[in-house]
mmCIF file of C-alpha atoms in Angstrom:
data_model
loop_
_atom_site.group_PDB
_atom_site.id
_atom_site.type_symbol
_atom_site.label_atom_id
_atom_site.label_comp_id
_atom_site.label_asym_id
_atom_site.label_seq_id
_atom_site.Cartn_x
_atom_site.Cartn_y
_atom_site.Cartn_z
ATOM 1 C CA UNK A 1 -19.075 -10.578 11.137
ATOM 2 C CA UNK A 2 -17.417 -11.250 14.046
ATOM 3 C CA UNK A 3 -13.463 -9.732 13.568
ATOM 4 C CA UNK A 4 -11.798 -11.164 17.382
ATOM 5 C CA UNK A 5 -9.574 -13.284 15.531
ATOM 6 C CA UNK A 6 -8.414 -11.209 12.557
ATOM 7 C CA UNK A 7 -5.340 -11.269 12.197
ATOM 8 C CA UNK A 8 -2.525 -9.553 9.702
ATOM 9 C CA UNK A 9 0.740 -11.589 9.145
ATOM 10 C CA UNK A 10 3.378 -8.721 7.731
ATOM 11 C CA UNK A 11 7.064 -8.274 7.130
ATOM 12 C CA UNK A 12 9.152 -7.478 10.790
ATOM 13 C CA UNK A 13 10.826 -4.694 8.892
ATOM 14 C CA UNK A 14 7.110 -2.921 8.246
ATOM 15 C CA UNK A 15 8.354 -1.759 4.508
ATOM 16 C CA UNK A 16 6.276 -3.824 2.675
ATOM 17 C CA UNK A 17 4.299 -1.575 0.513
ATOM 18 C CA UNK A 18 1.279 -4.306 0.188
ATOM 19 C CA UNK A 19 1.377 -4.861 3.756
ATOM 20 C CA UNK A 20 1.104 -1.221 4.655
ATOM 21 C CA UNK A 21 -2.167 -0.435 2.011
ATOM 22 C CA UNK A 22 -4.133 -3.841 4.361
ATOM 23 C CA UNK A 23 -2.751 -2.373 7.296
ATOM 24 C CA UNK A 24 -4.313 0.623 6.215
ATOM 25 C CA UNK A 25 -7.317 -0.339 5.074
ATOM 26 C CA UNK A 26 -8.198 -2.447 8.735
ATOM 27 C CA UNK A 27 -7.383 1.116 10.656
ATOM 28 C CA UNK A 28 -9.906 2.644 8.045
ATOM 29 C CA UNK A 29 -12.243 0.075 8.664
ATOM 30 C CA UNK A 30 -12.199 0.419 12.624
ATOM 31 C CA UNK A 31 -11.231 -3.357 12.257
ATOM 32 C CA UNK A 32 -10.216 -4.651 15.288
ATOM 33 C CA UNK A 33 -6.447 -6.905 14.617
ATOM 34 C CA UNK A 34 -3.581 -8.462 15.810
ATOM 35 C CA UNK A 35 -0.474 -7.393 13.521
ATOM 36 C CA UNK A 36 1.838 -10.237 13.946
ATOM 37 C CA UNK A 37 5.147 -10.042 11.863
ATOM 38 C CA UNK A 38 7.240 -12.256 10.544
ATOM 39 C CA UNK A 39 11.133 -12.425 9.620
ATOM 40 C CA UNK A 40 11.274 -12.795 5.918
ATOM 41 C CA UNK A 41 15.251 -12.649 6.239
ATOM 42 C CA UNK A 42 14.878 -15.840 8.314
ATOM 43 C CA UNK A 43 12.350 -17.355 5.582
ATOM 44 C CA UNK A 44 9.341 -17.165 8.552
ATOM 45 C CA UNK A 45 7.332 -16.954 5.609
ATOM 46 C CA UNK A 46 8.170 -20.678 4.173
ATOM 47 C CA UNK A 47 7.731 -22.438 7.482
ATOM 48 C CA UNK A 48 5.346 -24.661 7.662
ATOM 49 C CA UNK A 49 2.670 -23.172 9.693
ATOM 50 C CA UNK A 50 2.799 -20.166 7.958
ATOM 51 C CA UNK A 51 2.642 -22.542 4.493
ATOM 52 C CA UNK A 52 -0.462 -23.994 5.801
ATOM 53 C CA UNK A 53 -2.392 -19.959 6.429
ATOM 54 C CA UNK A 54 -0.835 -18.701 3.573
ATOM 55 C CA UNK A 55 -1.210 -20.013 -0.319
ATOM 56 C CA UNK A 56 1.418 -18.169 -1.848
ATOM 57 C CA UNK A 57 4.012 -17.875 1.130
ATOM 58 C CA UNK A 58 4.096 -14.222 1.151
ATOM 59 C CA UNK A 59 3.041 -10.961 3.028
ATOM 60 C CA UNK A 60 0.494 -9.722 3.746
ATOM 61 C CA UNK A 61 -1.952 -12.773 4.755
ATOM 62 C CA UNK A 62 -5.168 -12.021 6.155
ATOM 63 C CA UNK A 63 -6.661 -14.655 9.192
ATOM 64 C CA UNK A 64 -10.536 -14.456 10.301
ATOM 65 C CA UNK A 65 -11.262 -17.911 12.125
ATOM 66 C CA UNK A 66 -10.322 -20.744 9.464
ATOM 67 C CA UNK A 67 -10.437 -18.077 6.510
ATOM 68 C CA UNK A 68 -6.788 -17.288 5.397
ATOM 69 C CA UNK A 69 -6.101 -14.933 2.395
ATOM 70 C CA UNK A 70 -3.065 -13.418 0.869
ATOM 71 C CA UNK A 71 -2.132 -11.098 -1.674
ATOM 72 C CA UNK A 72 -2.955 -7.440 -0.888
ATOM 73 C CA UNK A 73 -5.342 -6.696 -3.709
ATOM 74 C CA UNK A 74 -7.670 -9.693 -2.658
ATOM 75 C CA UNK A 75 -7.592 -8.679 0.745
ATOM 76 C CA UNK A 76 -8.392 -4.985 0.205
ATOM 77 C CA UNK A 77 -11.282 -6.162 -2.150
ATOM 78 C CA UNK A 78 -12.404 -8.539 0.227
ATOM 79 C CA UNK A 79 -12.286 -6.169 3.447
ATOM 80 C CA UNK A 80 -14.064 -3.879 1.396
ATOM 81 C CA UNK A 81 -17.342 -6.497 0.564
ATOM 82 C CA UNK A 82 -17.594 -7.898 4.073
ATOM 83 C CA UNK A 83 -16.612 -4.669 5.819
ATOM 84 C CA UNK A 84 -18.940 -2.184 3.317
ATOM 85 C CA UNK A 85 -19.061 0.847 6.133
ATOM 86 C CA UNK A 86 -15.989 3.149 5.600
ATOM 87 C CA UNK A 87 -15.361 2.267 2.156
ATOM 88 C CA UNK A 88 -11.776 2.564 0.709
ATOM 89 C CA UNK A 89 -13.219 2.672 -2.563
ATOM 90 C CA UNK A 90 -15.076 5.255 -4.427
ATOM 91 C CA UNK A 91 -18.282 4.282 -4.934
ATOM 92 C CA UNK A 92 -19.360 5.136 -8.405
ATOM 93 C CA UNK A 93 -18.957 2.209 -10.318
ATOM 94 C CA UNK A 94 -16.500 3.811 -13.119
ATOM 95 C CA UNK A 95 -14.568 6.185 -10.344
ATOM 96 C CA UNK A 96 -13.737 2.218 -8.462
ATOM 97 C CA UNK A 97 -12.170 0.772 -11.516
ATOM 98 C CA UNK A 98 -10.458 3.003 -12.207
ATOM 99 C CA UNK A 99 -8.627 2.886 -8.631
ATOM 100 C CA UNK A 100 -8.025 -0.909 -9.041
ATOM 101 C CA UNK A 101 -6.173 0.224 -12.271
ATOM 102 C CA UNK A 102 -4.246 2.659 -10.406
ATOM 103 C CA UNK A 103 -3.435 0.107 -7.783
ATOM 104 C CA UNK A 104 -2.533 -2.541 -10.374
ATOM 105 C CA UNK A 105 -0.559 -0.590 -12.430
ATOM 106 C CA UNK A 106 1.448 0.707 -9.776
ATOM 107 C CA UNK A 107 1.869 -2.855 -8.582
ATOM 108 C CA UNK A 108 2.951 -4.141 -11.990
ATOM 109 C CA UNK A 109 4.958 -1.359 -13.394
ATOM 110 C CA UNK A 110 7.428 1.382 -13.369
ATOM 111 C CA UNK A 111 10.297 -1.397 -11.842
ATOM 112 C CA UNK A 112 13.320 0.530 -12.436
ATOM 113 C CA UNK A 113 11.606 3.248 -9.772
ATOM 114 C CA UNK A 114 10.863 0.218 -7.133
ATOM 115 C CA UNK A 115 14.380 -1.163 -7.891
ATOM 116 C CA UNK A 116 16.029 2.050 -7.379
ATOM 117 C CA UNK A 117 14.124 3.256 -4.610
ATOM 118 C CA UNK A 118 13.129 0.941 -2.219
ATOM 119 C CA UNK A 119 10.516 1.429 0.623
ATOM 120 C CA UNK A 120 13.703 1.378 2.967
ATOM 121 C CA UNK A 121 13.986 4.896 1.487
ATOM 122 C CA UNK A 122 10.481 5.629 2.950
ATOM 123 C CA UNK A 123 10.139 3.917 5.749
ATOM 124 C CA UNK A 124 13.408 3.754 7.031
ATOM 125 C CA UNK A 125 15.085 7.004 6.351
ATOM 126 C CA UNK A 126 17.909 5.622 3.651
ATOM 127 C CA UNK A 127 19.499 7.649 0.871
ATOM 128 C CA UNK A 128 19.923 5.838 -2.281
ATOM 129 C CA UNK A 129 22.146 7.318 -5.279
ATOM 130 C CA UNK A 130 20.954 9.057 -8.300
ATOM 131 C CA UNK A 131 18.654 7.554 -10.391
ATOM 132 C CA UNK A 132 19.989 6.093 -13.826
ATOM 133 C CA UNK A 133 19.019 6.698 -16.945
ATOM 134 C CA UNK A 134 16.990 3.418 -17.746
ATOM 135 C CA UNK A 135 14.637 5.043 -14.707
ATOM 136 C CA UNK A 136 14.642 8.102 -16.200
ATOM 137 C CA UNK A 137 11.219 6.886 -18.851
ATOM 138 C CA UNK A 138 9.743 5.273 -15.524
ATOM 139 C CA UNK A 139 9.237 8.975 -13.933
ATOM 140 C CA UNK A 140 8.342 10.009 -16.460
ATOM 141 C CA UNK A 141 5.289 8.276 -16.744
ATOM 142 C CA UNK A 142 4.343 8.136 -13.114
ATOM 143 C CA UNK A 143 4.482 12.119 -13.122
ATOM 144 C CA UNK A 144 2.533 12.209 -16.579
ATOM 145 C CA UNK A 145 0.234 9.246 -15.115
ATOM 146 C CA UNK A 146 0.149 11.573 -11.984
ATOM 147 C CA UNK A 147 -0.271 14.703 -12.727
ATOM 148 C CA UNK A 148 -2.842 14.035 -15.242
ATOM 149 C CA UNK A 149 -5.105 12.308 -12.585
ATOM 150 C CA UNK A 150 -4.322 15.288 -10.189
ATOM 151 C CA UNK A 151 -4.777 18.225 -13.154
ATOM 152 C CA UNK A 152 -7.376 20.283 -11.086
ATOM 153 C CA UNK A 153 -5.533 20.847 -8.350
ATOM 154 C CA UNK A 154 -7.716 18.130 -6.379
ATOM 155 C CA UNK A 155 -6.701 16.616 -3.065
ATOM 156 C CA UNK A 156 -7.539 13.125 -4.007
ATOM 157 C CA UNK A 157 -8.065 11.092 -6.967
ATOM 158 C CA UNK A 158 -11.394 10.685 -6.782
ATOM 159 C CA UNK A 159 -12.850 13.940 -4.913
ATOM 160 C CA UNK A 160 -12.903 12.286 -1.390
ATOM 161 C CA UNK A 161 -9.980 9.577 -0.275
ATOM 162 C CA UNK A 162 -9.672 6.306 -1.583
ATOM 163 C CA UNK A 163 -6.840 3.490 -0.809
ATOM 164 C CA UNK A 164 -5.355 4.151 -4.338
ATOM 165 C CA UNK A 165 -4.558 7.719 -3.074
ATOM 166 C CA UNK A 166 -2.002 5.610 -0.491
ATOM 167 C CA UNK A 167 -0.571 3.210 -3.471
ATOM 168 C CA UNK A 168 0.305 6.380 -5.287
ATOM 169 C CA UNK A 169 1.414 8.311 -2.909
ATOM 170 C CA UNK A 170 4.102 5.708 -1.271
ATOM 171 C CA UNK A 171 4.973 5.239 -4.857
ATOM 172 C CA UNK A 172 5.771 9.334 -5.051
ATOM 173 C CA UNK A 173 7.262 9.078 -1.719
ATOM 174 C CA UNK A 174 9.616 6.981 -3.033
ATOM 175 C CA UNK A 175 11.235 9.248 -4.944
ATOM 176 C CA UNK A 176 10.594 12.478 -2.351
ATOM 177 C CA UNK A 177 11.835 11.035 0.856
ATOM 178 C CA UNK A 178 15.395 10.507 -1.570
ATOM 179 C CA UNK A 179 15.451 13.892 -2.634
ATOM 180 C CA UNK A 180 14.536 13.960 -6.374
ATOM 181 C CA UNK A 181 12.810 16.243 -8.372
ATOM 182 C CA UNK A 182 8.948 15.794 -7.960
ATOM 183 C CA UNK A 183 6.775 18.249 -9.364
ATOM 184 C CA UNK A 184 5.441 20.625 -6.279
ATOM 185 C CA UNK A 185 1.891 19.976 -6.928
ATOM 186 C CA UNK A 186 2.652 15.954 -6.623
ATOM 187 C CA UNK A 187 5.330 16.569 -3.555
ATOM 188 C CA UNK A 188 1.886 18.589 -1.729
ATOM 189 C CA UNK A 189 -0.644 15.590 -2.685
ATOM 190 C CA UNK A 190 1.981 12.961 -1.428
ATOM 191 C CA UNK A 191 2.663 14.967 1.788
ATOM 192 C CA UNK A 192 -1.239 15.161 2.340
ATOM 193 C CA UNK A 193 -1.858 11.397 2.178
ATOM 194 C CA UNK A 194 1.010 10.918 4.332
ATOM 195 C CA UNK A 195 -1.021 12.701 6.888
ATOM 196 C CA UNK A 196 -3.756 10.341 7.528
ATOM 197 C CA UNK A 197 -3.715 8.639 10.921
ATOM 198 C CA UNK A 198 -4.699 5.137 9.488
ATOM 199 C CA UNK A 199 -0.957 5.898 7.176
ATOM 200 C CA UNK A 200 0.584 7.465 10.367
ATOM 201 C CA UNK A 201 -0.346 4.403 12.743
ATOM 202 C CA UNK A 202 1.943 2.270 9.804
ATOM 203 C CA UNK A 203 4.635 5.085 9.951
ATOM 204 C CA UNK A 204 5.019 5.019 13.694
ATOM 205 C CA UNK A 205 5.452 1.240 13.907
ATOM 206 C CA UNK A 206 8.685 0.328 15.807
ATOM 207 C CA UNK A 207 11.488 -0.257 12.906
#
């Protein structure tokens, strides 16, 4: 498949989460791209153009010649089926659902976390007050959820990296990069993911 014209449409502030994991997944890919941002505060995102590429108005949108796609999840699934070397997924059959689970769960859930701690605490170095108690059953079950997944000590969810190592590790990050209690064991697994170039090249970006 020819990739000249791909093309990712993301927020201009680089802290959306979604935007980050097809950011990511392109990098992993060796997909060559044109990142092109838009201004969300200035409602880019509704004009028409954009309207026109993108179904549901919002980041990130995928563009390969006249084949426009948004939500992350659809993209990630779809770079992974047309772009099958360097998978993001694990390749057992049972191992790969149960990443999309991970991804959609942490996607769907666990609000009081995403409202308290938003990715401008990750990505751009805020501080956000303590957590209250209505977040309190939240962390709980992303460090049961976690650590459970993680129990032998492993370095990724499913032996070698996947993309749903990323989801839950900006989703741990969250809470690190503010300075809350994280078990050590989830603080090392977060720190590790961190470290992959593909995350680092999204890191780096000029905020």
């Amino acid at each position: 498949m020819n990739t000249a014209r791909t093309r990712l449409y993301v927020d201009a502030q680089y802290t959306s989460p979604y935007a980050m994991s097809a950011f990511v997944v392109l990098k992993e890919k060796s997909i060559d791209f044109e990142l092109i941002a838009l201004d969300l505060g200035a409602r880019e995102h509704q004009a028409k153009d954009y309207a026109h590429l993108s179904l549901t108005q919002r980041v990130p949108t995928l563009v390969q010649g006249d084949f426009a796609l948004s939500e992350s999840s659809a993209i990630i699934e779809y770079l992974e089926e047309a772009f099958p070397q360097a998978p993001v997924f694990p390749q057992d059959i049972k191992q790969r659902a149960r990443a999309r689970q991970i991804q959609a769960w942490l996607r769907s859930d666990l609000m009081p976390i995403r409202q308290q701690r938003s990715t401008e605490v990750v990505f751009c170095g805020q501080k956000r007050p303590p957590l209250t108690a209505d977040a309190a059953p939240a962390v709980s079950k992303l460090f049961d959820a976690a650590s459970t997944l993680l129990a032998d000590g492993r370095e990724y969810l499913f032996g070698e990296w996947s993309i749903a190592d990323v989801d839950l590790a900006l989703m741990l990050n969250r809470l690190i990069l503010n300075g809350d209690d994280v078990p050590p064991a989830l603080v090392q697994y977060a720190q590790r993911q961190w470290q992959r170039p593909s995350v680092q090249a999204w890191l780096n970006l000029s905020r």
